[in-house]
Each structure stands twice: as structure tokens, then as C-alpha cells.
Short mmCIF file of C-alpha atoms and ligand atoms in Angstrom, two decimals:
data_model
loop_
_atom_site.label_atom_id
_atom_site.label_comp_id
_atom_site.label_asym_id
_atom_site.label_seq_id
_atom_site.Cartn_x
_atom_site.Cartn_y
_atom_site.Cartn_z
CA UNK A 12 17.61 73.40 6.29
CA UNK A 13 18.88 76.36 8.23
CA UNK A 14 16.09 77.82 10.61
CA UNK A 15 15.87 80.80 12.81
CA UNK A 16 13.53 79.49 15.94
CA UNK A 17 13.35 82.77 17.99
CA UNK A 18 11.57 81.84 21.43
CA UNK A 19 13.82 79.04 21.68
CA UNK A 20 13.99 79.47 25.42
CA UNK A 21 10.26 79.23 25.74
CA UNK A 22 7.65 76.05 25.80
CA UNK A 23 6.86 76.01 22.65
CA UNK A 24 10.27 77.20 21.10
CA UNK A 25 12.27 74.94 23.35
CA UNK A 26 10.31 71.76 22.16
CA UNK A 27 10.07 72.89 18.27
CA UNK A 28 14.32 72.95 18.66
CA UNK A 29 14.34 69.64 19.88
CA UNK A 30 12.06 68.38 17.18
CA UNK A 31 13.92 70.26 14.28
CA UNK A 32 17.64 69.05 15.58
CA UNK A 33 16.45 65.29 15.93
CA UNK A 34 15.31 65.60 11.80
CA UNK A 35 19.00 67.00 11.26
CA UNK A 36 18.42 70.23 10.73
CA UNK A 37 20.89 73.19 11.55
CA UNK A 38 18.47 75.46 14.13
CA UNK A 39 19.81 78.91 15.63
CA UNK A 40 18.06 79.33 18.43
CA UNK A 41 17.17 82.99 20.02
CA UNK A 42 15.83 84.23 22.95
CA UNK A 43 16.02 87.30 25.11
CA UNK A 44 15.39 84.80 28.14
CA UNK A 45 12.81 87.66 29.82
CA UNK A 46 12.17 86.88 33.36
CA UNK A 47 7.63 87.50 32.55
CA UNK A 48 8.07 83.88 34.40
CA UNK A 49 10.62 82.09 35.98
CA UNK A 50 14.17 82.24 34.17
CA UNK A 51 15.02 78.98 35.84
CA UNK A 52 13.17 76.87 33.54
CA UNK A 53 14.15 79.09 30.31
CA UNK A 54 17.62 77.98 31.34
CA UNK A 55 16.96 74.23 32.25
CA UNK A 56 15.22 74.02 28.88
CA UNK A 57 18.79 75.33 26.77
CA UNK A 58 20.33 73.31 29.07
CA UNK A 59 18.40 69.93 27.56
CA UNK A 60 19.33 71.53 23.66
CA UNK A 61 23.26 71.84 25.48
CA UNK A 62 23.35 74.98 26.18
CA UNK A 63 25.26 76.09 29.56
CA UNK A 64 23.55 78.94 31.24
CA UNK A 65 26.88 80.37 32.83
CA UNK A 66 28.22 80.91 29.70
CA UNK A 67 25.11 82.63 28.05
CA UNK A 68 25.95 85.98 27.12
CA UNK A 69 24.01 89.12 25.58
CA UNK A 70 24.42 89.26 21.94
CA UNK A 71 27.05 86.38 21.60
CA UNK A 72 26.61 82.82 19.93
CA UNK A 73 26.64 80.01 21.46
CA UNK A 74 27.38 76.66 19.90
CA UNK A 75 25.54 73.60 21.38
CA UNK A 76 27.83 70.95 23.89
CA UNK A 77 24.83 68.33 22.88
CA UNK A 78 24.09 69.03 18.82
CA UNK A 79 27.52 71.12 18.47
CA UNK A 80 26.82 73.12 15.50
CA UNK A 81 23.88 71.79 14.45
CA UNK A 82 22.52 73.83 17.38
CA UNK A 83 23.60 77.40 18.34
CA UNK A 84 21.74 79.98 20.80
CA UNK A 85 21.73 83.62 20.48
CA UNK A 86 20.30 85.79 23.51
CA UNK A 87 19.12 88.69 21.81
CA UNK A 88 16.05 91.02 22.13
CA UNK A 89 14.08 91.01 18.13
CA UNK A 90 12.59 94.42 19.42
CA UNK A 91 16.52 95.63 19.17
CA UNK A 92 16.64 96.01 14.88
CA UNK A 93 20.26 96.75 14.28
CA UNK A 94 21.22 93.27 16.55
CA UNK A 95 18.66 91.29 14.60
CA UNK A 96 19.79 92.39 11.17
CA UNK A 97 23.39 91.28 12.32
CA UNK A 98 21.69 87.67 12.85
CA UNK A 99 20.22 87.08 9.45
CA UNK A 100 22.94 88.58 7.88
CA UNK A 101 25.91 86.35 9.73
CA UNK A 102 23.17 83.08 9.07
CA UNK A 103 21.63 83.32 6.17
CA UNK A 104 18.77 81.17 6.69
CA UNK A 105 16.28 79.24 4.86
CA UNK A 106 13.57 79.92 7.16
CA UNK A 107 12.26 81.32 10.05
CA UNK A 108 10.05 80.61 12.70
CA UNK A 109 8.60 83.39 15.18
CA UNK A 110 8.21 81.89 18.58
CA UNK A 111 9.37 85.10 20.44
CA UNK A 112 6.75 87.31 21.76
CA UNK A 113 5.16 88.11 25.19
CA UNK A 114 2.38 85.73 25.96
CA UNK A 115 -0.31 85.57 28.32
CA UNK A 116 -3.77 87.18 28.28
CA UNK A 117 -3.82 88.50 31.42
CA UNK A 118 -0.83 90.19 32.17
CA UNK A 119 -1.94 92.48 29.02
CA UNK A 120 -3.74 94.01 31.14
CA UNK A 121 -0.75 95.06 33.56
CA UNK A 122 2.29 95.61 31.36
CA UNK A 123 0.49 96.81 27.21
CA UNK A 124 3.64 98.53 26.10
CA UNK A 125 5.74 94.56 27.00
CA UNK A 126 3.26 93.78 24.46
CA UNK A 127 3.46 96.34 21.52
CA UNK A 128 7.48 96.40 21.88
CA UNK A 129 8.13 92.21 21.72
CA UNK A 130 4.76 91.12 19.35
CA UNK A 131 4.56 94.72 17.15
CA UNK A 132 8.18 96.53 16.69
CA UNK A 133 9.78 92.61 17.44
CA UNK A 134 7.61 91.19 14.40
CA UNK A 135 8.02 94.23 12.12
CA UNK A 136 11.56 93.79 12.36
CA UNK A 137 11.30 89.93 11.59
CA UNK A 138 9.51 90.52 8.99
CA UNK A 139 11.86 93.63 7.70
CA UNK A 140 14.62 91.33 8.73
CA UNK A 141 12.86 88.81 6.24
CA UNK A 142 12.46 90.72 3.30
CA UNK A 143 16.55 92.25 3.38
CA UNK A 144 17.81 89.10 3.99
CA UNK A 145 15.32 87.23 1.38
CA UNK A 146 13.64 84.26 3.76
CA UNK A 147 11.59 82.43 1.95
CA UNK A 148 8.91 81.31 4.36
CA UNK A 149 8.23 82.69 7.89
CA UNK A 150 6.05 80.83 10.39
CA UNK A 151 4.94 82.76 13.05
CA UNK A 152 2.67 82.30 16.18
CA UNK A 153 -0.52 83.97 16.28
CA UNK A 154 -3.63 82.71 19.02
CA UNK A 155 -6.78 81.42 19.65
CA UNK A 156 -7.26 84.70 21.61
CA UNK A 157 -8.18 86.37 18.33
CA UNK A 158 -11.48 84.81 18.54
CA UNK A 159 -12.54 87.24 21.34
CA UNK A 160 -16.42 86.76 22.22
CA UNK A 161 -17.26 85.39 19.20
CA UNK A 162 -19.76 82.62 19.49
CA UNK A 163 -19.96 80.24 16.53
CA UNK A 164 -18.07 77.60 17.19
CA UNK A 165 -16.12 75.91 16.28
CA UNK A 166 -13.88 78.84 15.31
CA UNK A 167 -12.48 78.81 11.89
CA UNK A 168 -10.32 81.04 10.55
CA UNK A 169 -12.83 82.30 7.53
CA UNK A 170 -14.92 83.84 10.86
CA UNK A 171 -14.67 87.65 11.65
CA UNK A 172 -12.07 88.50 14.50
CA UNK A 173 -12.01 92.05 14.49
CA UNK A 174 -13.41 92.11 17.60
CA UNK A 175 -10.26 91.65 20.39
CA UNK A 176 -10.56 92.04 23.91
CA UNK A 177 -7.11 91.93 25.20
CA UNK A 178 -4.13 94.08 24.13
CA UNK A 179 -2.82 90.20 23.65
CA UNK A 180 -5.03 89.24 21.15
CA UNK A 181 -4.97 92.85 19.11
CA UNK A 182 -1.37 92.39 18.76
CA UNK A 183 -1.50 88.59 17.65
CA UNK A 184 -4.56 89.90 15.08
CA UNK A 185 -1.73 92.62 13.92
CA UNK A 186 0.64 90.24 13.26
CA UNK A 187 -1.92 88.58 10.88
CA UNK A 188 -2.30 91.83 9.01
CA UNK A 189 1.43 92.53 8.68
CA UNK A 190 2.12 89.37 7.87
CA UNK A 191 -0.26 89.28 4.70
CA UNK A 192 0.90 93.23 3.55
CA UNK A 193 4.57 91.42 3.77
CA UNK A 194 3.08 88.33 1.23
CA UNK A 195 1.83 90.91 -0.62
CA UNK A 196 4.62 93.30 -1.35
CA UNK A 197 7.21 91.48 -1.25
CA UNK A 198 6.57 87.68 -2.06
CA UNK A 199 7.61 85.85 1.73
CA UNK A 200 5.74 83.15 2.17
CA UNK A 201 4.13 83.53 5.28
CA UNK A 202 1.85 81.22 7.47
CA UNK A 203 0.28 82.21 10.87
CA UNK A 204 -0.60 79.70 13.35
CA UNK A 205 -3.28 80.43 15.95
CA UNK A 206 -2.08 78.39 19.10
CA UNK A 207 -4.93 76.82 20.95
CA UNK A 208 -3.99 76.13 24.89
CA UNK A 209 -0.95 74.52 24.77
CA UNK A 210 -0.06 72.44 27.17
CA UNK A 211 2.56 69.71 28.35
CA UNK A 212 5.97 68.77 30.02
CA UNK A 213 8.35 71.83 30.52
CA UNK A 214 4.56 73.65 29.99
CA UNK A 215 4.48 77.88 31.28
CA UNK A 216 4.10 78.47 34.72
CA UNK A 217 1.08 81.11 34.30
CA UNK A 218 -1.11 78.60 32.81
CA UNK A 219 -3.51 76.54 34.06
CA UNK A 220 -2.09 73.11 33.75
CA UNK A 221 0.74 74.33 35.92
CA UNK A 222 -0.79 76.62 38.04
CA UNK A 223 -3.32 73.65 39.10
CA UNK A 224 -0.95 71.01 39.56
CA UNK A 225 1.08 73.32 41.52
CA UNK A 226 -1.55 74.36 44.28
CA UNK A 227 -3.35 70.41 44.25
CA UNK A 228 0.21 68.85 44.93
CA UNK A 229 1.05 71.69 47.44
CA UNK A 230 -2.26 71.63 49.51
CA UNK A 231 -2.98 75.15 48.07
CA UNK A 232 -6.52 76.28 46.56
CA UNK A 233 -7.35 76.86 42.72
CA UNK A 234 -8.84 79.91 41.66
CA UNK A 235 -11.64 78.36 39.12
CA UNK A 236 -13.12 81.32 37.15
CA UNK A 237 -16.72 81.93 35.42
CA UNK A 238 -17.73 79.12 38.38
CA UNK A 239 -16.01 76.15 36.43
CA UNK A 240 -18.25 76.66 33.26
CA UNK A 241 -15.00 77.16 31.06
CA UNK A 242 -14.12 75.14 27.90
CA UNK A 243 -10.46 74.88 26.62
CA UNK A 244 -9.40 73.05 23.73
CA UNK A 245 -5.99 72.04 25.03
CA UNK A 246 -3.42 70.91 22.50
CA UNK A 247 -0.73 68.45 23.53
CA UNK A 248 2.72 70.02 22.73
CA UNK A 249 4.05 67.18 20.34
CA UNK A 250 0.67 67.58 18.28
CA UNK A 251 1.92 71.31 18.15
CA UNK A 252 5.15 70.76 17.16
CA UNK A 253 4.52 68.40 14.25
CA UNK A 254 1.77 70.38 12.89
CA UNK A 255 4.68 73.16 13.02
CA UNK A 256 7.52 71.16 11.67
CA UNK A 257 4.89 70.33 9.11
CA UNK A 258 3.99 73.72 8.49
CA UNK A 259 7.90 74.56 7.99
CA UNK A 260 9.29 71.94 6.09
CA UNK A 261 6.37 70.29 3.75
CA UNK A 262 6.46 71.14 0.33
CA UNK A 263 3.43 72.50 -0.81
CA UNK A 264 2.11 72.33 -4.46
CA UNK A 265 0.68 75.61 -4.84
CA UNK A 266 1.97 79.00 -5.09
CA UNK A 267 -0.32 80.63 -1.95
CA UNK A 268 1.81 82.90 -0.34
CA UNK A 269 -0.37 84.01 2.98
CA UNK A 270 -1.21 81.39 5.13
CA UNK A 271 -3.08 81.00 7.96
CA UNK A 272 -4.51 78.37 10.03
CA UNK A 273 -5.84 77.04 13.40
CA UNK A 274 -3.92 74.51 15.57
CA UNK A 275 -5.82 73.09 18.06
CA UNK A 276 -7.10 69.76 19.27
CA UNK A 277 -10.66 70.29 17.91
CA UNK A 278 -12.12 68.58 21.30
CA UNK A 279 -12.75 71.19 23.60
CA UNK A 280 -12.57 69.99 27.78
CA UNK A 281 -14.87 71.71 30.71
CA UNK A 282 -12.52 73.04 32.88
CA UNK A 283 -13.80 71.34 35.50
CA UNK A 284 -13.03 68.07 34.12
CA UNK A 285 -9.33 68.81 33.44
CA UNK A 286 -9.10 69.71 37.14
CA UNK A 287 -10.76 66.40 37.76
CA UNK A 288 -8.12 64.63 35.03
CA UNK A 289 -5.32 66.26 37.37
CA UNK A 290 -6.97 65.41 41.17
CA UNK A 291 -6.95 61.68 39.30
CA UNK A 292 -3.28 61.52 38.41
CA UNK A 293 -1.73 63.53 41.37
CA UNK A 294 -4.36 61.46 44.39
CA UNK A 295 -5.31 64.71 45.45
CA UNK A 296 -8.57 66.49 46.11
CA UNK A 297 -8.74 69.63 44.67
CA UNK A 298 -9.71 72.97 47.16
CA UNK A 299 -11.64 74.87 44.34
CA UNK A 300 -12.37 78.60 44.84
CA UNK A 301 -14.52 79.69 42.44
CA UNK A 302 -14.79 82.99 40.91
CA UNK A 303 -16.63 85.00 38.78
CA UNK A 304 -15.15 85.15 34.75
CA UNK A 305 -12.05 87.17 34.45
CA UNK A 306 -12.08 90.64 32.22
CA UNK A 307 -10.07 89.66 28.23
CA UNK A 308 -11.35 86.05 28.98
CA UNK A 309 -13.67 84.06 26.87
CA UNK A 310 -15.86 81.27 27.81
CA UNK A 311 -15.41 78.38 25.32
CA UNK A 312 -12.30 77.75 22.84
CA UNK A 313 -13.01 75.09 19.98
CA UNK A 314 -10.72 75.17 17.03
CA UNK A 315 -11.58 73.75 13.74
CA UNK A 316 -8.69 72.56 12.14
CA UNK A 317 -10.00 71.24 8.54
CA UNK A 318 -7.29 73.37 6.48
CA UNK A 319 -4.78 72.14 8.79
CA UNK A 320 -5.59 68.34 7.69
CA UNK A 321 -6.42 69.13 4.35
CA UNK A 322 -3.22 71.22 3.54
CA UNK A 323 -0.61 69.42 5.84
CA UNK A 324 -1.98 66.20 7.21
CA UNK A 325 -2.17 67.50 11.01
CA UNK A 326 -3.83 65.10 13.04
CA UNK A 327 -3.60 65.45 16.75
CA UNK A 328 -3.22 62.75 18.64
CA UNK A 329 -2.27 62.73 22.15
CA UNK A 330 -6.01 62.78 23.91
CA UNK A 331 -6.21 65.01 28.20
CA UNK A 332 -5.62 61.58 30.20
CA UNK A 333 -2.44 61.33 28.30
CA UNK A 334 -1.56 64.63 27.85
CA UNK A 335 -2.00 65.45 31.85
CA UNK A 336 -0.27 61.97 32.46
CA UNK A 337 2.93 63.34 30.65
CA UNK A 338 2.74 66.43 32.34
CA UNK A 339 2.65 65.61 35.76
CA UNK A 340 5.34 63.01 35.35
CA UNK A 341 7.63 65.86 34.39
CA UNK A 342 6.56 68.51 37.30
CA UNK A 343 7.29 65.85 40.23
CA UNK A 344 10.63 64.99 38.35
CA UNK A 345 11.74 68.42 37.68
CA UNK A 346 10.56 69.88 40.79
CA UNK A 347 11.63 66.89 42.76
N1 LIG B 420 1.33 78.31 24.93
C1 LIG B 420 0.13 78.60 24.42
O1 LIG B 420 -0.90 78.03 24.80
C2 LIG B 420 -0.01 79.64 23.34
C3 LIG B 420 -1.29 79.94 22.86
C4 LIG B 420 -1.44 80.88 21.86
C5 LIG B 420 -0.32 81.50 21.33
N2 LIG B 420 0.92 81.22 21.83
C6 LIG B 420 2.06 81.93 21.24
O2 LIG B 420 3.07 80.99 20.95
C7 LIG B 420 4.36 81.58 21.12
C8 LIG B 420 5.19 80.73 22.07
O3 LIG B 420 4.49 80.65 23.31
P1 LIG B 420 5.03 79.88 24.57
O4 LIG B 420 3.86 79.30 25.25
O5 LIG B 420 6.17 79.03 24.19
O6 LIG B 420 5.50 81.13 25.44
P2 LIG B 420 6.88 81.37 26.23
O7 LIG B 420 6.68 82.65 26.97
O8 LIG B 420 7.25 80.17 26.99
O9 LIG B 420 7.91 81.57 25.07
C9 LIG B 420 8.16 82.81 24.44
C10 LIG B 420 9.67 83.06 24.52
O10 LIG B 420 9.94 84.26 23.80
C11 LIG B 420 10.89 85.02 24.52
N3 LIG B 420 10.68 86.43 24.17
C12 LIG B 420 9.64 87.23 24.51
N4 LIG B 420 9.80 88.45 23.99
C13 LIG B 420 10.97 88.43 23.30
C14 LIG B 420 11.69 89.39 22.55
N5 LIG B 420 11.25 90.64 22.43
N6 LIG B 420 12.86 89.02 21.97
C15 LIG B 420 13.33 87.77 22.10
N7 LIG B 420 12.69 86.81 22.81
C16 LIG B 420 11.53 87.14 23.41
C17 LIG B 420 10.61 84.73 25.98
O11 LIG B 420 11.76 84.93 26.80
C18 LIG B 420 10.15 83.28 25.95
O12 LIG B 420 11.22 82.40 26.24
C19 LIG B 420 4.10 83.00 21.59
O13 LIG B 420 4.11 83.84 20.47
C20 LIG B 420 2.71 82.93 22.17
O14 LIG B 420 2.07 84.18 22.12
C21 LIG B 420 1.10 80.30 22.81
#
């Protein structure tokens, strides 16, 4: 197969290449390498998939010194139409997979309009992009965020989420919406993937795995919101990826067009015992500083992942000690 990974410079992206090039499949990987958190490790990451940052350039192709051309990076914006359209139409891939957007809860706040340009006008042109150039199945990112302050859990994705409260999560719930109108009219197979906390080696720097180990390892305090009583479902990155590459490449017997599911671990963690999971493997004492719950931030995250199972086998299987195990090993190793 020939697949699009836009993203490809980011944690999730970055891994899904790897993943996709060691099944022998031809990737194109794009990115617009934004600097919403450290370029550095965007770069070290194409690095790994052979990709040398001094010769990165805007707009041109790049064939991989590791996968040769198997593997090829393009460092493009999808916000910019006419660029994109010259992608799909040089490529002509079999599928696509929308990594690309701008991430983080928070910082929706700050910046909206990062937002509406990269997850609104980006995915409208993917999925215009999709529809000229005839992909047959898009798989695109979407969030646990869309849950908002809803309060049966677990969540599933037959429950209500009309109910944001971040810019983040109205854009991800958009994407949902376009992405079924583009099922509709025009017959792309689309599925949506809501993302439950992600975490893992060569992880984002504004989350909390990162942002913990960080401060513990450097003597520095945590800022631990809503007093510690916080519940994440964190999802080991492999157990992303192969519910992903499973998502992408399995054959499916049906002719369902839209697609959507939750990807999560389905065994949500108190904050304060992934701190405790992290003091453990790092022989450090945390110095907690707790604070009262953050505005767009929700209490409890708890994804039920029966359609998942049922439709592609996903089973996660990499449990926190693990998980936080791998993690760490990378940091001290890649930050010496
Ligand atoms: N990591 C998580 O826990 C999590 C949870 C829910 C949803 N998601 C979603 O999964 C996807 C991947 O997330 P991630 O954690 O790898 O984030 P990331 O920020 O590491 O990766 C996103 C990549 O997209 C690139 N990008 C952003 N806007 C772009 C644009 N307009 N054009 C081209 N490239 C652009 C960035 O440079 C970055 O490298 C995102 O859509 C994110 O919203 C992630």
C-alpha cells in the first residue's frame, strides 16, 4: 500500500511511520514541523525514519537514507490547498491517514485561530484532497476531548458530545461531522479515531508524562490540578499504533462507509498514582503543588472500546508500570 501519514513529525505520526515501513509499506510522510513544542524532537524523530534535518526543505521531497523510497518526507502546511493537491496528485495513494493537526487542550485557549486553520481548513482540504484524487479510506484523529463534562462513563461513542468545552475538542467534534457529510456524498471511507492520552517514548513535551518526569528528575515541582482527583485512561503508543495500522489496512466485510471509534486503554489511572508509578521508576520524591481544576479540563477519561474489539480485534496490551518503564528509559537516554 501507498499511504499519506501527515503528522509524520509528531508522536503519534512518527511511530505509525515506523510501524507502516517495518510491514513494507511505501509511507509519504508530511509535516509542517510547527515549533507549538520543541522542533528538536520533530527532527530527531525523521531522523530515526532517515531523514536528515539539514536537508529538509519547504515543499520539497525527501527520500529516506534508512527505508530509501519506501519512505519519503514532505514538509508542507495541509492548511496551504494548492501545495496539498500537488501531493496527492504526484502520489496517488491508496490511503490516507490524518495525523496533522494542532493538539493540546490548553493552549486552545491562547492561540483558537492555530486551531481552526490546521484541524478545520487543514482537514477540509484532506478531505477535498480525498475526494479529487479518489482515496479510498481516510483515517483521521479525532479525541477523547469530545466527551467534554459528560458523566456516564465509560464513554462510548453512541453517547451525546455536543457539548465541547475547548476550541480543541469543537474542532476534533467538526472533523467527525465533515468526515461523515464526505462518506455521504461522495463514498470515502472514512473512520475517526478518538485518541485517549497517549503516552510513551519520543511522547509530547506538553503532556503530563513528560512534563512530570521532567520536573521529578530535575528537582522541580509538579503542578497537580483538581487536587490530584484526576483520572486518565492512558494508552501506550504501540497499543495505538496497531489499533491504527489495524484500522488502515484490515479488510473489512461490510460496506459501512463512516466509521468511528474510541481508542483507549479502557482502565482509567488516578493521577496521583501515575505520579507515584513515575517517583517509583525515576527514585525520586515528587514536590506536588496542587491546584485547583483547570478551565476546558474534565475530571475522569474512561474509554470503552467494544467496537474497536469487535470490528478490528484491538486489544491493548502494554499495562502503566510498563508503559512508564518504557518511557523513562527513553527520556534519560535521549536527554542524556
Ligand atoms: N497524543 C494524544 O494523547 C492525543 C489525544 C487525542 C488526540 N490526539 C490527536 O492525534 C493527532 C496526533 O497527535 P500527537 O500527539 O502525535 O501530536 P503532535 O503535535 O506530536 O503531532 C502533530 C504533528 O502535526 C504537525 N502539524 C500540525 N499542524 C499541521 C499542519 N497544519 N500541517 C502539517 N502538519 C501539521 C505538527 O508539526 C506535529 O508534528 C493529533 O490530531 C491530535 O489532535 C492526540
Amino acid at each position: 500500500m501507498k499511504i499519506l501519514v501527515t503528522g509524520a513529525a509528531g508522536f503519534i505520526g512518527y511511530h505509525l511511520c515506523e510501524r507502516l515501513l517495518g510491514l513494507n509499506h511505501e509511507v509519504i510522510g508530511l509535516d509542517n514541523i510547527n515549533d507549538y513544542y520543541d522542533v528538536n524532537l520533530k527532527y530527531s524523530r525523521l531522523e530515526n525514519l532517515g531523514i536528515s534535518r539539514s536537508i529538509i526543505e519547504h515543499k520539497k521531497i525527501i527520500s529516506s537514507s534508512k527505508y530509501s523510497d519506501h519512505f519519503r518526507f514532505i514538509k508542507l502546511d495541509i492548511k496551504d490547498k494548492d501545495d496539498l493537491d500537488i501531493v496527492f496528485e504526484n502520489h496517488g495513494f491508496d490511503m490516507v491517514c490524518n495525523l496533522a493537526a494542532q493538539a493540546g487542550v490548553r493552549y486552545s485557549l491562547e492561540n483558537p485561530s492555530a486551531y481552526i486553520e490546521s484541524n478545520v481548513v487543514g482537514f477540509l482540504n484532506i478531505l477535498e484532497a480525498c475526494r479529487n484524487y479518489k482515496i479510498d479510506k481516510l483515517v483521521y484523529a479525532s479525541s477523547s476531548s469530545v466527551y467534554g463534562l459528560n458523566e456516564k462513563i465509560p464513554f462510548s461513542v453512541s453517547d451525546n458530545v455536543d457539548n465541547p468545552i475547548s476550541l480543541y475538542a469543537a474542532t476534533k467534534k467538526s472533523n467527525e461531522l465533515m468526515a461523515h457529510t464526505y462518506s455521504h456524498l461522495f463514498g470515502i471511507k472514512t473512520t475517526g479515531l478518538r485518541f485517549f492520552t497517549v503516552y510513551g517514548p519520543w511522547g509530547r513535551p506538553d503532556m503530563a508524562m513528560f512534563l512530570f518526569t521532567e520536573a521529578i528528575l530535575n528537582d522541580k515541582p509538579i503542578n497537580v490540578f483538581n487536587n490530584g482527583a484526576l483520572y486518565r485512561d492512558f494508552t501506550y503508543i504501540d497499543d495505538i499504533v496497531e489499533g491504527v495500522v489495524s484500522c488502515l489496512l484490515k479488510e473489512t466485510d461490510d460496506k459501512t462507509l463512516y466509521r468511528l471509534y474510541n481508542i483507549g486503554n479502557s482502565k482509567p489511572v488516578r493521577l496521583l498514582d501515575f505520579i507515584s508509578e513515575i517517583e517509583k521508576r525515576t527514585n525520586k520524591t515528587a514536590v506536588k503543588n496542587f491546584l485547583p481544576m483547570q478551565a476546558g479540563d474534565v475530571e475522569k477519561t474512561w474509554a470503552d472500546v467494544t467496537s474497536l474489539k469487535n470490528d478490528f480485534g484491538y486489544e491493548p496490551k502494554t499495562n502503566i508500570e510498563k508503559g512508564v518503564e518504557n518511557f523513562i528509559n527513553w527520556y534519560k537516554e535521549y536527554y542524556n
